[in-house]
Amino acid sequence: MTTLFSLSQQLGQQLLRSHQVLTSAESCTGGGVAFAITDIPGSSAWFDRAFVTYSNQAKQEMIGVQSETLAKFGAVSEPVVQEMVQGALAHSRATMGVAISGIAGPDGGSEEKPVGTVCFAWADTQGWQKIETRHFTGDRAQVRQQAMIHALQTIADYLPALS
């Protein structure tokens, strides 16, 4: 299994080769993606900044998520992560971004959005965008770990298409 550290190393090399700079907007992962990335020496060459927007107010103030979107769809939704990634790109010098919002547990789930529901959005400044919702299993730490790996692996899988 790929570790978060080795995946971050691989991703850093890919971002450097493709002349891309990453930003992240994180909610349920609490900055874990940014931590994993900045654990790699030299990551400032390919990582610009992170936005840890755990509260709805932070999402609105820091990266411009619309209150109407939050009210209509909830913080854990594809429309919200889409606005999060676009806001992160707009408020950074990055060329590529990832946004994550989910319910890591142990509480907070519902029948519609059970614990383990995580929404993702990726985008770049050239028009690529991917949005999806995944359902992970395990405890809070396991859900967060799986979300971070999925967020980075999706970028790593996409980058060869830029070459």
Short mmCIF file of C-alpha atoms in Angstrom, two decimals:
data_model
loop_
_atom_site.label_atom_id
_atom_site.label_comp_id
_atom_site.label_asym_id
_atom_site.label_seq_id
_atom_site.Cartn_x
_atom_site.Cartn_y
_atom_site.Cartn_z
CA MET A 1 0.00 0.00 0.00
CA THR A 2 1.19 3.48 -0.83
CA THR A 3 2.07 5.55 2.19
CA LEU A 4 1.15 9.19 2.41
CA PHE A 5 4.84 10.13 2.59
CA SER A 6 5.87 8.18 -0.51
CA LEU A 7 2.83 9.43 -2.40
CA SER A 8 3.71 13.02 -1.46
CA GLN A 9 7.29 12.48 -2.68
CA GLN A 10 6.07 11.04 -5.98
CA LEU A 11 3.55 13.83 -6.42
CA GLY A 12 6.18 16.48 -5.75
CA GLN A 13 8.41 15.07 -8.47
CA GLN A 14 5.48 14.98 -10.89
CA LEU A 15 4.43 18.54 -10.09
CA LEU A 16 7.99 19.77 -10.62
CA ARG A 17 8.28 17.96 -13.96
CA SER A 18 4.97 19.36 -15.18
CA HIS A 19 5.68 22.89 -13.83
CA GLN A 20 2.59 22.84 -11.62
CA VAL A 21 2.10 24.40 -8.19
CA LEU A 22 -0.51 22.99 -5.81
CA THR A 23 -2.87 24.53 -3.26
CA SER A 24 -5.33 22.82 -0.95
CA ALA A 25 -8.62 23.77 0.70
CA GLU A 26 -9.38 21.33 3.48
CA SER A 27 -12.16 20.81 5.95
CA CYS A 28 -12.44 17.28 7.38
CA THR A 29 -8.74 16.55 6.85
CA GLY A 30 -7.80 19.61 8.90
CA GLY A 31 -4.70 20.46 6.90
CA GLY A 32 -3.48 16.87 6.64
CA VAL A 33 -2.88 17.16 2.91
CA ALA A 34 -0.78 20.27 3.44
CA PHE A 35 1.12 18.56 6.27
CA ALA A 36 1.87 15.52 4.09
CA ILE A 37 3.08 17.72 1.26
CA THR A 38 5.23 20.00 3.40
CA ASP A 39 6.79 16.96 5.07
CA ILE A 40 8.77 16.63 1.83
CA PRO A 41 11.97 18.74 1.71
CA GLY A 42 11.83 21.31 -1.07
CA SER A 43 8.04 21.26 -1.34
CA SER A 44 7.96 25.06 -1.52
CA ALA A 45 8.93 24.64 -5.18
CA TRP A 46 5.60 22.95 -5.93
CA PHE A 47 3.23 23.85 -3.09
CA ASP A 48 1.98 27.40 -2.59
CA ARG A 49 -0.40 27.43 0.38
CA ALA A 50 -3.25 25.70 2.17
CA PHE A 51 -6.61 26.84 3.44
CA VAL A 52 -7.95 24.96 6.45
CA THR A 53 -11.58 26.00 6.33
CA TYR A 54 -13.18 23.82 8.96
CA SER A 55 -16.13 26.10 9.69
CA ASN A 56 -18.67 27.39 7.19
CA GLN A 57 -17.63 30.93 8.12
CA ALA A 58 -14.00 30.15 7.25
CA LYS A 59 -15.08 28.69 3.91
CA GLN A 60 -16.89 31.94 3.14
CA GLU A 61 -14.29 34.38 4.45
CA MET A 62 -11.10 32.70 3.26
CA ILE A 63 -12.03 31.22 -0.11
CA GLY A 64 -15.34 32.77 -1.09
CA VAL A 65 -17.76 29.88 -0.74
CA GLN A 66 -21.23 31.37 -1.13
CA SER A 67 -23.57 31.27 1.88
CA GLU A 68 -26.38 30.27 -0.48
CA THR A 69 -24.43 27.20 -1.63
CA LEU A 70 -23.78 26.16 1.97
CA ALA A 71 -27.42 26.68 2.93
CA LYS A 72 -28.79 24.77 -0.06
CA PHE A 73 -26.37 21.82 -0.20
CA GLY A 74 -24.52 21.71 3.14
CA ALA A 75 -20.79 21.86 3.76
CA VAL A 76 -20.31 18.24 2.70
CA SER A 77 -21.42 18.52 -0.90
CA GLU A 78 -20.00 18.62 -4.39
CA PRO A 79 -21.16 22.21 -5.05
CA VAL A 80 -19.32 23.40 -1.92
CA VAL A 81 -16.03 21.62 -2.73
CA GLN A 82 -16.26 22.98 -6.27
CA GLU A 83 -16.43 26.51 -4.85
CA MET A 84 -13.68 25.66 -2.36
CA VAL A 85 -11.18 24.56 -5.02
CA GLN A 86 -11.98 27.54 -7.25
CA GLY A 87 -11.59 29.88 -4.25
CA ALA A 88 -8.27 28.31 -3.29
CA LEU A 89 -6.97 28.81 -6.83
CA ALA A 90 -8.24 32.40 -6.90
CA HIS A 91 -6.59 33.22 -3.55
CA SER A 92 -3.23 31.64 -4.32
CA ARG A 93 -0.48 31.54 -6.89
CA ALA A 94 -1.11 27.86 -7.55
CA THR A 95 -1.91 26.31 -10.91
CA MET A 96 -3.70 23.28 -9.47
CA GLY A 97 -5.87 22.73 -6.42
CA VAL A 98 -7.71 20.16 -4.36
CA ALA A 99 -10.62 20.66 -1.96
CA ILE A 100 -11.95 18.20 0.60
CA SER A 101 -15.02 18.30 2.85
CA GLY A 102 -16.49 15.33 4.64
CA ILE A 103 -17.81 13.59 7.70
CA ALA A 104 -14.95 11.76 9.37
CA GLY A 105 -16.95 10.79 12.45
CA PRO A 106 -17.56 9.35 14.85
CA ASP A 107 -20.61 11.68 14.91
CA GLY A 108 -22.19 14.01 12.40
CA GLY A 109 -23.47 11.54 9.87
CA SER A 110 -27.02 11.17 8.62
CA GLU A 111 -28.91 8.68 6.50
CA GLU A 112 -28.26 10.85 3.44
CA LYS A 113 -24.63 11.56 4.36
CA PRO A 114 -23.28 8.82 6.60
CA VAL A 115 -19.98 8.97 8.46
CA GLY A 116 -17.24 8.34 5.91
CA THR A 117 -18.82 10.53 3.20
CA VAL A 118 -16.15 12.77 1.69
CA CYS A 119 -16.55 15.17 -1.23
CA PHE A 120 -13.57 16.12 -3.39
CA ALA A 121 -12.90 18.67 -6.11
CA TRP A 122 -9.76 19.11 -8.16
CA ALA A 123 -9.10 21.81 -10.71
CA ASP A 124 -6.32 23.54 -12.55
CA THR A 125 -5.94 26.88 -14.24
CA GLN A 126 -6.17 25.25 -17.68
CA GLY A 127 -9.78 24.15 -17.23
CA TRP A 128 -9.44 20.61 -15.87
CA GLN A 129 -11.91 19.83 -13.13
CA LYS A 130 -12.98 16.65 -11.37
CA ILE A 131 -15.59 16.39 -8.63
CA GLU A 132 -16.64 13.27 -6.78
CA THR A 133 -18.01 11.89 -3.55
CA ARG A 134 -16.51 8.81 -1.93
CA HIS A 135 -17.56 6.71 1.04
CA PHE A 136 -14.73 5.48 3.26
CA THR A 137 -14.91 3.04 6.15
CA GLY A 138 -13.16 2.93 9.48
CA ASP A 139 -12.70 5.26 12.39
CA ARG A 140 -12.05 9.01 12.18
CA ALA A 141 -8.31 8.64 11.61
CA GLN A 142 -8.82 5.99 8.94
CA VAL A 143 -11.41 8.05 7.05
CA ARG A 144 -9.13 11.09 7.10
CA GLN A 145 -6.11 9.04 6.00
CA GLN A 146 -8.03 7.47 3.10
CA ALA A 147 -9.31 10.90 2.05
CA MET A 148 -5.80 12.40 2.02
CA ILE A 149 -4.40 9.51 -0.01
CA HIS A 150 -7.28 9.68 -2.48
CA ALA A 151 -6.88 13.45 -2.87
CA LEU A 152 -3.17 13.17 -3.70
CA GLN A 153 -3.45 9.97 -5.76
CA THR A 154 -6.03 11.55 -8.05
CA ILE A 155 -3.62 14.39 -8.84
CA ALA A 156 -0.76 11.92 -9.34
CA ASP A 157 -2.94 9.93 -11.77
CA TYR A 158 -3.90 13.08 -13.70
CA LEU A 159 -0.47 14.70 -14.07
CA PRO A 160 0.92 12.32 -16.73
CA ALA A 161 -1.87 13.55 -19.02
CA LEU A 162 -0.26 16.99 -18.97
CA SER A 163 3.02 15.73 -20.39
#
